Coordinates of C-alpha atoms and ligand atoms in Angstrom, one line a residue:
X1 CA 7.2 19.3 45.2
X2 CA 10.7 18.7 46.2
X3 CA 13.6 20.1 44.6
X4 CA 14.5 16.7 42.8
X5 CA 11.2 16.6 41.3
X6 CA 11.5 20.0 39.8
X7 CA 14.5 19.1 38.4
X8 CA 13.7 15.7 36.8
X9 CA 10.7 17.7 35.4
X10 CA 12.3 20.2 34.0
X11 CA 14.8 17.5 32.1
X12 CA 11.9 15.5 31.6
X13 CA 10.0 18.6 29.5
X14 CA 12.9 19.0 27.1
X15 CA 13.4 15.0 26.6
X16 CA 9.5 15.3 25.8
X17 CA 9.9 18.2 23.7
X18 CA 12.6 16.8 21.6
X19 CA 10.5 13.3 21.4
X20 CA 7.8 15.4 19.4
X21 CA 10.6 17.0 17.2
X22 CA 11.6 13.4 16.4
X23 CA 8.1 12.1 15.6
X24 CA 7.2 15.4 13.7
X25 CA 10.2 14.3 11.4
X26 CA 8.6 10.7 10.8
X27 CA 5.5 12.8 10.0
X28 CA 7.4 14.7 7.3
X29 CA 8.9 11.8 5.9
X30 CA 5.7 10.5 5.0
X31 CA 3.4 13.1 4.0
X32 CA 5.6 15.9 2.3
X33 CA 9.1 15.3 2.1
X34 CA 11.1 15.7 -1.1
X35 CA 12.3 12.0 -2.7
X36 CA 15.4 13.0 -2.5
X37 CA 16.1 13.9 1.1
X38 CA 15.7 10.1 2.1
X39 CA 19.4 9.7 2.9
X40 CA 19.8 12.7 4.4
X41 CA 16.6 12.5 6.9
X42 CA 17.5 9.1 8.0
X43 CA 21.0 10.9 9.4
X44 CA 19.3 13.6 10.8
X45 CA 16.5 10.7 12.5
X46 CA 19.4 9.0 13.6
X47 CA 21.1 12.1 15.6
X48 CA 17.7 12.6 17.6
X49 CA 17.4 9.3 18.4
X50 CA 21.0 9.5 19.8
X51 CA 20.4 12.7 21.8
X52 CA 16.9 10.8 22.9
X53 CA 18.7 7.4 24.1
X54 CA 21.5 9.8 26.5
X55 CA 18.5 11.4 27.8
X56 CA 16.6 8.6 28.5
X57 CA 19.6 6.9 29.8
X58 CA 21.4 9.9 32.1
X59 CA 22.9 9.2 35.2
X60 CA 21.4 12.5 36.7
X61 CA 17.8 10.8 35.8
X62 CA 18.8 8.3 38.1
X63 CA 19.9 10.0 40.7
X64 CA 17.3 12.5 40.8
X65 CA 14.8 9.5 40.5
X66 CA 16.5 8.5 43.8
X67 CA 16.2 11.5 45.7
X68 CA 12.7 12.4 44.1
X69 CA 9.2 11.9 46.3
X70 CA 5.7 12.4 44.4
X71 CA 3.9 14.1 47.1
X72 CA 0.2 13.5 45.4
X73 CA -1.2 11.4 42.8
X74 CA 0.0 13.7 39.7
X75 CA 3.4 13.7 40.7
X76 CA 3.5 9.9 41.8
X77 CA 2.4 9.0 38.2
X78 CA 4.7 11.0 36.9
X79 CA 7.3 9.5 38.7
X80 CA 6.3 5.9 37.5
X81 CA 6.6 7.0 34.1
X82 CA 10.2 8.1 34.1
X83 CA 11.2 5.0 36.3
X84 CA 9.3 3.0 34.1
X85 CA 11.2 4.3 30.9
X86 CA 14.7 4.6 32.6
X87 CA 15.0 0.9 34.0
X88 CA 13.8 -0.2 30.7
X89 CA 16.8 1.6 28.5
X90 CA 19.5 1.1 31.1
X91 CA 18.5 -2.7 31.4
X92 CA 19.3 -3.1 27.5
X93 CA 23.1 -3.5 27.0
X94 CA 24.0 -0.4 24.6
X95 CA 25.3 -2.6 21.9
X96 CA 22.4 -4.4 21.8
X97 CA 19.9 -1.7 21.3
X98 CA 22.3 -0.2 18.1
X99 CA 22.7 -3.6 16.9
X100 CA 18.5 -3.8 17.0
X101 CA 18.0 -0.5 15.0
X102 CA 20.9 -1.4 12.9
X103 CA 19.2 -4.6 12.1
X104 CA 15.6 -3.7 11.7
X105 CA 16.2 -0.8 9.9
X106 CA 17.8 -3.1 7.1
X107 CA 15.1 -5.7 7.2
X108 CA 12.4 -3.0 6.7
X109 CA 13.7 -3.0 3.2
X110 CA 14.3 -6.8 3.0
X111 CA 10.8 -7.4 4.1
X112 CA 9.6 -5.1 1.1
X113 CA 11.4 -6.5 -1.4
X114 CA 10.7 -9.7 -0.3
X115 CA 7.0 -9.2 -0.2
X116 CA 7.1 -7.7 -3.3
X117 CA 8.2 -10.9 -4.8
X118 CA 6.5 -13.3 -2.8
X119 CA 9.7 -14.7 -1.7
X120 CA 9.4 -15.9 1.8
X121 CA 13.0 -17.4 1.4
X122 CA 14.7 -14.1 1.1
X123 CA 13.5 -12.5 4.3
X124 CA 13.6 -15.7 6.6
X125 CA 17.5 -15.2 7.5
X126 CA 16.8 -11.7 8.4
X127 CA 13.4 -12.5 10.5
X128 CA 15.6 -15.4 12.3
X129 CA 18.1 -12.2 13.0
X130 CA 15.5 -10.1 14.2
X131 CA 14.1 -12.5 16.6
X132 CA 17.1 -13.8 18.2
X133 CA 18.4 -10.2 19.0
X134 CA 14.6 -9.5 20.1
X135 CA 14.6 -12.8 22.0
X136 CA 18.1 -11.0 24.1
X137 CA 16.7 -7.6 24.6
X138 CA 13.8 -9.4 26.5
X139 CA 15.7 -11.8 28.4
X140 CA 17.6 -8.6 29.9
X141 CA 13.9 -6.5 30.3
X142 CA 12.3 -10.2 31.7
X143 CA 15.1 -11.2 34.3
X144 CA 14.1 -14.6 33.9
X145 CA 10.7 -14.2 33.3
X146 CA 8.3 -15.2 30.5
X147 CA 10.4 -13.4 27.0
X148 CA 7.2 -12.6 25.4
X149 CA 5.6 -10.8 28.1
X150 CA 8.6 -8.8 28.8
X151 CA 7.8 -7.3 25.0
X152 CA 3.9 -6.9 25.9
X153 CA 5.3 -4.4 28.5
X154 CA 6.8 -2.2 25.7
X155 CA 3.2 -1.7 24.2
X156 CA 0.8 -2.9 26.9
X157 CA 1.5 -2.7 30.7
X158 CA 0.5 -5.0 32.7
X159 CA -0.8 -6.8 30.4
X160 CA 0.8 -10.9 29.9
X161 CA 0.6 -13.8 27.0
X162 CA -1.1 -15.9 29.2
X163 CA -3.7 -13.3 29.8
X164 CA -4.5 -12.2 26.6
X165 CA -4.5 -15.8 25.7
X166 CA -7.0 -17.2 27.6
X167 CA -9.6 -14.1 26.4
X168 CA -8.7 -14.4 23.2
X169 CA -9.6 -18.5 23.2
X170 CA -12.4 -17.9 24.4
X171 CA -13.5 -14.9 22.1
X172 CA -12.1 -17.6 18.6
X173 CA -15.1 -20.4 18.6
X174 CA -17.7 -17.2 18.6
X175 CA -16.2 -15.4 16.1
X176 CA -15.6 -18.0 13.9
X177 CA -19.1 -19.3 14.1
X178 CA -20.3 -15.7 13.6
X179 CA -18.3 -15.3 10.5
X180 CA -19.2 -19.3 8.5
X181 CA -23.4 -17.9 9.7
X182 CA -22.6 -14.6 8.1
X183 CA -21.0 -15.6 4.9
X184 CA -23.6 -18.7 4.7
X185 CA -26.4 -16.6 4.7
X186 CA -28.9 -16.4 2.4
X187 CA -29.1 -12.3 2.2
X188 CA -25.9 -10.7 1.2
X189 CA -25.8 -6.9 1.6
X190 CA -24.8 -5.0 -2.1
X191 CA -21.9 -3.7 -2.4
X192 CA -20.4 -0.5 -3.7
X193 CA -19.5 -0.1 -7.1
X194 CA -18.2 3.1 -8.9
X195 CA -15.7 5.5 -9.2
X196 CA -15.5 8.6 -6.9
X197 CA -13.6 11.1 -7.3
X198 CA -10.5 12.3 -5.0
X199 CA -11.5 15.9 -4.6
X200 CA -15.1 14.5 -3.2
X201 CA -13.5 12.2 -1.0
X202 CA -11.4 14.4 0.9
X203 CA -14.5 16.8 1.4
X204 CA -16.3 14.3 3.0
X205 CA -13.6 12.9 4.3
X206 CA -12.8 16.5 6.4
X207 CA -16.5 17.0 6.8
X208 CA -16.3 13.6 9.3
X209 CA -13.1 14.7 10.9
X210 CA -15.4 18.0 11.8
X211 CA -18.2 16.0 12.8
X212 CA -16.0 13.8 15.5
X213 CA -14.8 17.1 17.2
X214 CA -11.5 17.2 15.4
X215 CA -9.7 20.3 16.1
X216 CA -8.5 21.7 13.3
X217 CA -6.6 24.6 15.1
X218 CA -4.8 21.8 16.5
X219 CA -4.6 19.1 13.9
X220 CA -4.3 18.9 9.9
X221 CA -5.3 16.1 7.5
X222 CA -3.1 15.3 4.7
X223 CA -2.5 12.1 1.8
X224 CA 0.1 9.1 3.1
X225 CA 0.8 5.9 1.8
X226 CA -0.8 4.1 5.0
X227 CA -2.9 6.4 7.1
X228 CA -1.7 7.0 10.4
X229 CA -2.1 9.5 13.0
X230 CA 1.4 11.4 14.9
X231 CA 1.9 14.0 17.6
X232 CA 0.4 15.3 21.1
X233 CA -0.1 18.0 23.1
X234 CA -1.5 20.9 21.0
X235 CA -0.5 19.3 17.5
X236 CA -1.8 16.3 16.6
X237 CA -2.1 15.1 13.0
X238 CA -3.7 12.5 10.8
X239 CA -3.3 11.2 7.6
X240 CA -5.8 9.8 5.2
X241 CA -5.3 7.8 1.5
X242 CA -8.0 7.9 -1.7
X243 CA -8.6 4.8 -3.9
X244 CA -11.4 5.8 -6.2
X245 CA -13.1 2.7 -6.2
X246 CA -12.8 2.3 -2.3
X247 CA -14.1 5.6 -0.5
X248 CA -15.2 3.9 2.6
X249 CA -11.3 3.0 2.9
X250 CA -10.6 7.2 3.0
X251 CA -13.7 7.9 5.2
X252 CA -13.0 5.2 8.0
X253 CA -9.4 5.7 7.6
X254 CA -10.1 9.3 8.4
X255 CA -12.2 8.5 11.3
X256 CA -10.0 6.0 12.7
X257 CA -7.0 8.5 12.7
X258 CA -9.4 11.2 14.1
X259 CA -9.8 9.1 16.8
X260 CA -6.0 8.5 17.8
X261 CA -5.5 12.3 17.1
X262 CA -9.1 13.2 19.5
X263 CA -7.3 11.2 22.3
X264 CA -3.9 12.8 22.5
X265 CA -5.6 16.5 22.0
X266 CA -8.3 15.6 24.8
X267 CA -5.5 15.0 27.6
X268 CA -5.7 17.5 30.1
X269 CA -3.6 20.1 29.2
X270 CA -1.8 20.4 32.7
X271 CA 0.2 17.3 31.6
X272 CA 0.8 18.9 28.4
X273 CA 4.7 18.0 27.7
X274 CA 5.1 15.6 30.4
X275 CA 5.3 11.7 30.3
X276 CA 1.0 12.3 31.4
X277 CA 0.8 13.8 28.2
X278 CA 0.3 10.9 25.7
X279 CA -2.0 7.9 25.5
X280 CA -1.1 5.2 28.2
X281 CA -1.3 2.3 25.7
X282 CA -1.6 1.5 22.1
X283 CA -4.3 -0.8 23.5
X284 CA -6.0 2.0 25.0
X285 CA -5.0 4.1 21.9
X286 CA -6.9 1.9 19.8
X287 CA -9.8 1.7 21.8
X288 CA -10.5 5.4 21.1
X289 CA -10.0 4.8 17.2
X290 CA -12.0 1.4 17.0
X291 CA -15.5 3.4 19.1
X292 CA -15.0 6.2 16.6
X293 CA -14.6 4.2 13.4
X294 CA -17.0 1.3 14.1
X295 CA -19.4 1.3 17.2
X296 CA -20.1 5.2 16.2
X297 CA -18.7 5.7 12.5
X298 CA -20.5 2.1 11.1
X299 CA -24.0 2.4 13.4
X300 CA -26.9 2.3 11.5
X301 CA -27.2 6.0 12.8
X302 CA -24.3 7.3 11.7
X303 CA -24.2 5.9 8.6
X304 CA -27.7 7.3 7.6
X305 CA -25.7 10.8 7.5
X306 CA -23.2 9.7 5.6
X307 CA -25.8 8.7 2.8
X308 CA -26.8 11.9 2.5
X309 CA -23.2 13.3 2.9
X310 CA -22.2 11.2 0.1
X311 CA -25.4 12.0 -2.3
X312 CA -24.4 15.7 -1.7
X313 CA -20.9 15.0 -3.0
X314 CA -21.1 12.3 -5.3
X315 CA -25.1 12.4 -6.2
X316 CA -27.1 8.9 -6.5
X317 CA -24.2 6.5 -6.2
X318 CA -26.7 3.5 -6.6
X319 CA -27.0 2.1 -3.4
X320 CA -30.6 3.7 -1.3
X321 CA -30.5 5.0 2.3
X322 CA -31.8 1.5 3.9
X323 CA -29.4 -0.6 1.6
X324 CA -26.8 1.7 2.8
X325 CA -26.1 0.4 6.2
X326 CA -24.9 -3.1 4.8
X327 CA -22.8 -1.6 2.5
X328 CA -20.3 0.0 4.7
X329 CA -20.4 -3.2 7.0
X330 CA -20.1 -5.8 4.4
X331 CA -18.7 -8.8 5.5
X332 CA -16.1 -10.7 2.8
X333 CA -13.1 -13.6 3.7
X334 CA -10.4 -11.6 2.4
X335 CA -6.1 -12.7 3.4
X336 CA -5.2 -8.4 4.5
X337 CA -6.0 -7.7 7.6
X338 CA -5.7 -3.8 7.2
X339 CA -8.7 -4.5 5.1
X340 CA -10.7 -7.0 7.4
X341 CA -14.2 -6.1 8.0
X342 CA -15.4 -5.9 12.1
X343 CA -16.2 -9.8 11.8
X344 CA -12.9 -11.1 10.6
X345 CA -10.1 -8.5 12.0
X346 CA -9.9 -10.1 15.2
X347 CA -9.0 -13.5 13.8
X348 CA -6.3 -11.8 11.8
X349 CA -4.8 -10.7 15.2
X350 CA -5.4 -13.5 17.2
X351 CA -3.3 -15.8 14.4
X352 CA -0.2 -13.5 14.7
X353 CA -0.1 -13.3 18.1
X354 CA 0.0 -17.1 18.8
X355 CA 2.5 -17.5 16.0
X356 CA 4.6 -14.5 17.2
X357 CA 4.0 -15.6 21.2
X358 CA 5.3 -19.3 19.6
X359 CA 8.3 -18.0 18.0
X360 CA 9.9 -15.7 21.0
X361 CA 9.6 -18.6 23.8
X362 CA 10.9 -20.9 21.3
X363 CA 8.4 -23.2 20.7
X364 CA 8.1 -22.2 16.8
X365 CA 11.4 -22.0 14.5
X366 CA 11.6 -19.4 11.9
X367 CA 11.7 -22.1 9.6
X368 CA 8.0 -23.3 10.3
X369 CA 6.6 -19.8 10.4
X370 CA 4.8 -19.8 6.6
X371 CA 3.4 -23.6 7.2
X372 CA 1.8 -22.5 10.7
X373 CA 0.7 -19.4 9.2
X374 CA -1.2 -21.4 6.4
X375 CA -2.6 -23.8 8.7
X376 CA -3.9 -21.7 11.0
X377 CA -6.0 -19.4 8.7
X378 CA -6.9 -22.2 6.8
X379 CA -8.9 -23.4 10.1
X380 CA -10.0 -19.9 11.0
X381 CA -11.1 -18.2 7.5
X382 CA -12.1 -21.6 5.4
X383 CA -9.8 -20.8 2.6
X384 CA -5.9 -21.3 1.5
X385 CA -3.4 -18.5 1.3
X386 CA -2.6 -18.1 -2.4
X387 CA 1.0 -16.3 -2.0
X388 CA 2.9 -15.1 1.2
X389 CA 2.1 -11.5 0.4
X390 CA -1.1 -12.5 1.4
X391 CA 0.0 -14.4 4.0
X392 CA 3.1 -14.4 6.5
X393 CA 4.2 -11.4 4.3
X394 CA 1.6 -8.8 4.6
X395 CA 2.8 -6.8 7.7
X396 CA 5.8 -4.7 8.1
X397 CA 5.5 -5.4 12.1
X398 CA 7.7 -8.8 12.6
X399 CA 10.2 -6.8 10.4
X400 CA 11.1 -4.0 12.0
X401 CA 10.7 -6.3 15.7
X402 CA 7.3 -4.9 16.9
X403 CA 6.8 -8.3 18.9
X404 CA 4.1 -7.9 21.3
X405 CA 2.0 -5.4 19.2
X406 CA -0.5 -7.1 17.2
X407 CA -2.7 -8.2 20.7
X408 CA -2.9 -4.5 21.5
X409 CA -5.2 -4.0 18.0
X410 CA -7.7 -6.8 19.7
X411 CA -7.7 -5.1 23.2
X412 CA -8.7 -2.1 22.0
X413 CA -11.6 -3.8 20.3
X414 CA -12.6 -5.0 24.1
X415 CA -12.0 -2.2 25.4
X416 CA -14.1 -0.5 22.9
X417 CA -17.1 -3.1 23.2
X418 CA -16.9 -2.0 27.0
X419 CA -17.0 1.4 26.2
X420 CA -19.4 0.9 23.9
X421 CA -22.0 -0.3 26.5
X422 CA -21.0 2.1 29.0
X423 CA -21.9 4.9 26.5
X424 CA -25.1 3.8 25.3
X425 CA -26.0 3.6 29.0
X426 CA -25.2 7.2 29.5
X427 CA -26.3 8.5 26.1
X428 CA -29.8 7.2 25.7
X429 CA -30.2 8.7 23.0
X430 CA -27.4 8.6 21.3
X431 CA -28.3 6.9 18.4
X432 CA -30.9 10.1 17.5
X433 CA -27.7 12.7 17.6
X434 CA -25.4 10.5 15.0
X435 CA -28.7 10.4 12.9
X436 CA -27.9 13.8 12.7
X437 CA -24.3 13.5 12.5
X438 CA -23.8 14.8 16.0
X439 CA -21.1 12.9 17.8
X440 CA -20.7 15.6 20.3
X441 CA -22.5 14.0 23.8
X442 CA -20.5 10.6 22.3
X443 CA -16.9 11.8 22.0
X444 CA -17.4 14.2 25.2
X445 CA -18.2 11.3 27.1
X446 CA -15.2 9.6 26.0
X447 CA -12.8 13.0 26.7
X448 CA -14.3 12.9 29.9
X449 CA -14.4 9.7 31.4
X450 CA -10.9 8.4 29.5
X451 CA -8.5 11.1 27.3
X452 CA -8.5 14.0 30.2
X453 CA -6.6 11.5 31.9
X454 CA -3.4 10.8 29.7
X455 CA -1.0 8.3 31.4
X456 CA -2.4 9.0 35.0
X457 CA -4.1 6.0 35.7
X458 CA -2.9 2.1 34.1
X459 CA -4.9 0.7 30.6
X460 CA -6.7 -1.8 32.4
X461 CA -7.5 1.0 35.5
X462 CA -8.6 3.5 33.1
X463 CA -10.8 1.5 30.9
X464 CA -12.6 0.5 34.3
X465 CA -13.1 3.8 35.5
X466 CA -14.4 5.0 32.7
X467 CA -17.0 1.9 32.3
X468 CA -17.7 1.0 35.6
X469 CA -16.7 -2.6 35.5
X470 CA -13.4 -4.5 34.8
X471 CA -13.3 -5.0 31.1
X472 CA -14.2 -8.3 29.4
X473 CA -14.8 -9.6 25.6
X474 CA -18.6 -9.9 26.3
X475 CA -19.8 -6.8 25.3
X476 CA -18.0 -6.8 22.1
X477 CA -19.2 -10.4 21.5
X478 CA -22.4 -9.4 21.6
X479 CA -21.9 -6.4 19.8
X480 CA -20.7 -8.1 16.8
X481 CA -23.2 -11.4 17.0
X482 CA -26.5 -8.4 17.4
X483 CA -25.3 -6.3 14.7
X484 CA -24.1 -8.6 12.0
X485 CA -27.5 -10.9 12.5
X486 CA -29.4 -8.3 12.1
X487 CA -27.4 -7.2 8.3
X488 CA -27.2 -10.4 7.6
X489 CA -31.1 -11.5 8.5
X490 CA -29.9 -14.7 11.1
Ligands
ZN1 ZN1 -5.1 2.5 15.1

């Protein structure tokens, strides 16, 4: 290690440090925070984010980036990270970045009011503001490249429109087709009906955390609007919601979040505190919470656990063990795509990301957004939007300028059919341990072969290594076509 390198790590640790203060803010904000402290957090948010951007932007980081040499792979990663992260806030004009948060920050609040009155008219002005100043910041990150890719690097590396457009055109005709044979077919699963009560839920609820290795020492679950998971290192938290009518929405939730929170706890704690130390990608990211929640948490397996998990909390509920299995993968055209079942989710994502792709390289004005919008799922779901909050209005993303996002949720569903087959190849058995609600030789795998190594090794380059072979749609495609003709009798 040279002396340059100890030094940028050392600056590095503290900026790292101080990152996790700032998220475990956003975490208090939305889980326990007194109503009346909104003002006064969004000052103290504010400050951090300050002390953050001088970090990220010092001269010394520069310098010492200069002067620096990674001497093996560890410290060459490392390296890549901070360059990575430096370029990309000094490239962004200062102005321009306030301006951003000064803007999106006000058109959160826009969007929900908005929203809240299906009024698509009130928050166009503010998108078209949103996306001309996110249009600028990637013209300075793209240096005459492609604008949207330039975003895709925020969330995604390496990854490019073009790319992700060609899979995901080729992944639409089969996933439409699977959903008009699924929704045409003759046997329909039952559904659940009921009420069940909050206190049950939340047992259950931490009974699945347990069972997919969640370390409590290291983690806690507690009630949010919209679950999400926040933190790394050694404290990474989830958060969970209860309708009474809905538990599979707390359960999978829970197991979703367990599986963000599994992947930042399972990074080898040598990078702990280090740019290493955090999940490469949100594509990656959601590749861990996609093979917890659905290729383990919905298998036929699994689920025949969680029948008797659910008897011993809630007794007969009305719906037998082999009826059971349809249930929690019941397939239904609905406009949210929070709520999308495995079948339809990806044709939720794929629709905003050609829009939002459209509308950064220009070839879609504002103005058209909501007509495109209807169009489009018109084709892909067979039915008409009845009002934008079911529509163009239903995510906060566009709001708050999280272009190039939405593809990441679809990767991670590739990159969890890959998984997926690379598992069941080294698990025979596998399906035998979640019968008993054992996840352990399931999540190990996946700690092994992919968490352990943080930010070490590139999305794509990880998801290969762990697998064996470069990652591709098919094996979700066919994951998806077996399971839901089997449900659904085809
Ligand atoms: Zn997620």
């Amino acid at each position: 290690m040279t002396a340059a390198y100890l030094a940028l790590m050392a600056f590095q640790r503290e900026t790292e440090a101080l990152a996790q203060i700032a998220g475990r803010l956003g975490w208090d904000q939305e889980t326990v925070m007194p109503r009346g402290a909104a003002a006064q957090r969004s000052e103290e948010m504010a400050a951090i984010e300050g002390v953050l951007h001088a970090r990220r932007t010092d001269g010394r980081v520069g310098d010492w980036l200069a002067a620096a040499e990674g001497r093996t792979e560890v410290e060459a990663a490392q390296l890549r990270l901070i360059r990575r992260s430096f370029d990309r806030a000094t490239k962004v004009p200062a102005a321009l970045a306030q301006e951003l948060a000064r803007v999106t920050s006000m058109a959160q609040g826009i969007w929900a009011e908005a929203r809240a009155q299906d009024d698509v008219a009130a928050f166009l002005p503010t998108l078209a503001q949103v996306v001309t100043l996110r249009r600028e910041e990637a013209a300075c990150l793209a240096q005459g490249g492609d604008l949207y890719d330039a975003l895709i690097d925020d969330y995604e590396p390496g990854e490019s429109g073009a790319s992700l457009a060609a899979m995901f055109d080729r992944m639409r005709p089969r996933l439409v087709a699977l959903r008009a044979a699924v929704l045409g077919a003759s046997h329909q699963p039952k559904a659940l009906t009921g009420r069940f009560a909050e206190a049950g839920q939340l047992a259950v609820a931490r009974e699945l955390a347990t069972a997919f290795g969640y370390d409590w020492t290291r983690g806690r679950l507690d009630l949010a609007v919209h679950p999400f998971s926040s933190g790394a290192g050694n404290d990474a938290r989830i958060t969970t919601r209860v309708s009474e009518t809905d538990p599979f929405n707390c359960f999978y939730s829970t197991i979703h979040e367990v599986g963000h929170a599994c992947y930042e706890l399972g990074i080898d704690q040598a990078y702990l505190l280090t740019p290493l130390g955090n999940g490469v990608s949100m594509g990656v990211h959601e590749s861990q919470s996609r093979i917890y929640e659905n290729q383990l948490g919905r298998s036929a397996a699994f689920t025949g656990w969680l029948h008797g998990k659910m008897v011993a909390a809630f007794g007969d509920f009305g719906i037998a063990q082999d009826a059971f299995y349809g249930a929690v993968n019941r397939a239904q055209t609905g406009y949210i795509r929070t709520e999308a079942d495995e079948v339809h989710y990806n044709l939720h994502v794929m629709l905003r990301f050609d829009l939002e792709r459209a509308l950064i390289r220009g070839d879609l004005a504002v103005g058209d957004l909501e007509a495109a919008w209807n169009d489009r799922f018109l084709a892909d779901f067979g039915v008409a939007v009845d009002k934008p909050s079911n529509g163009m209005l239903q995510d906060v993303h566009w709001s708050v300028g999280l272009f190039g996002y939405f593809p990441t949720y679809t990767l991670g569903n590739v990159y969890a059919g890959c998984l997926h087959a690379a598992l069941r190849a080294a698990v025979p058995d596998l399906d035998q341990q979640l019968a008993q609600g054992d996840t352990s030789a399931a999540t190990g795998w996946l700690r092994n072969h992919l968490q352990t190594h943080g930010g070490l090794y590139a999305p794509r380059e990880v998801v290969e290594r762990a697998c064996g072979f470069a990652p591709h749609e098919g094996p979700l495609l066919d994951y998806l076509e077996a399971k839901f003709r089997g449900i659904y009798r085809l």
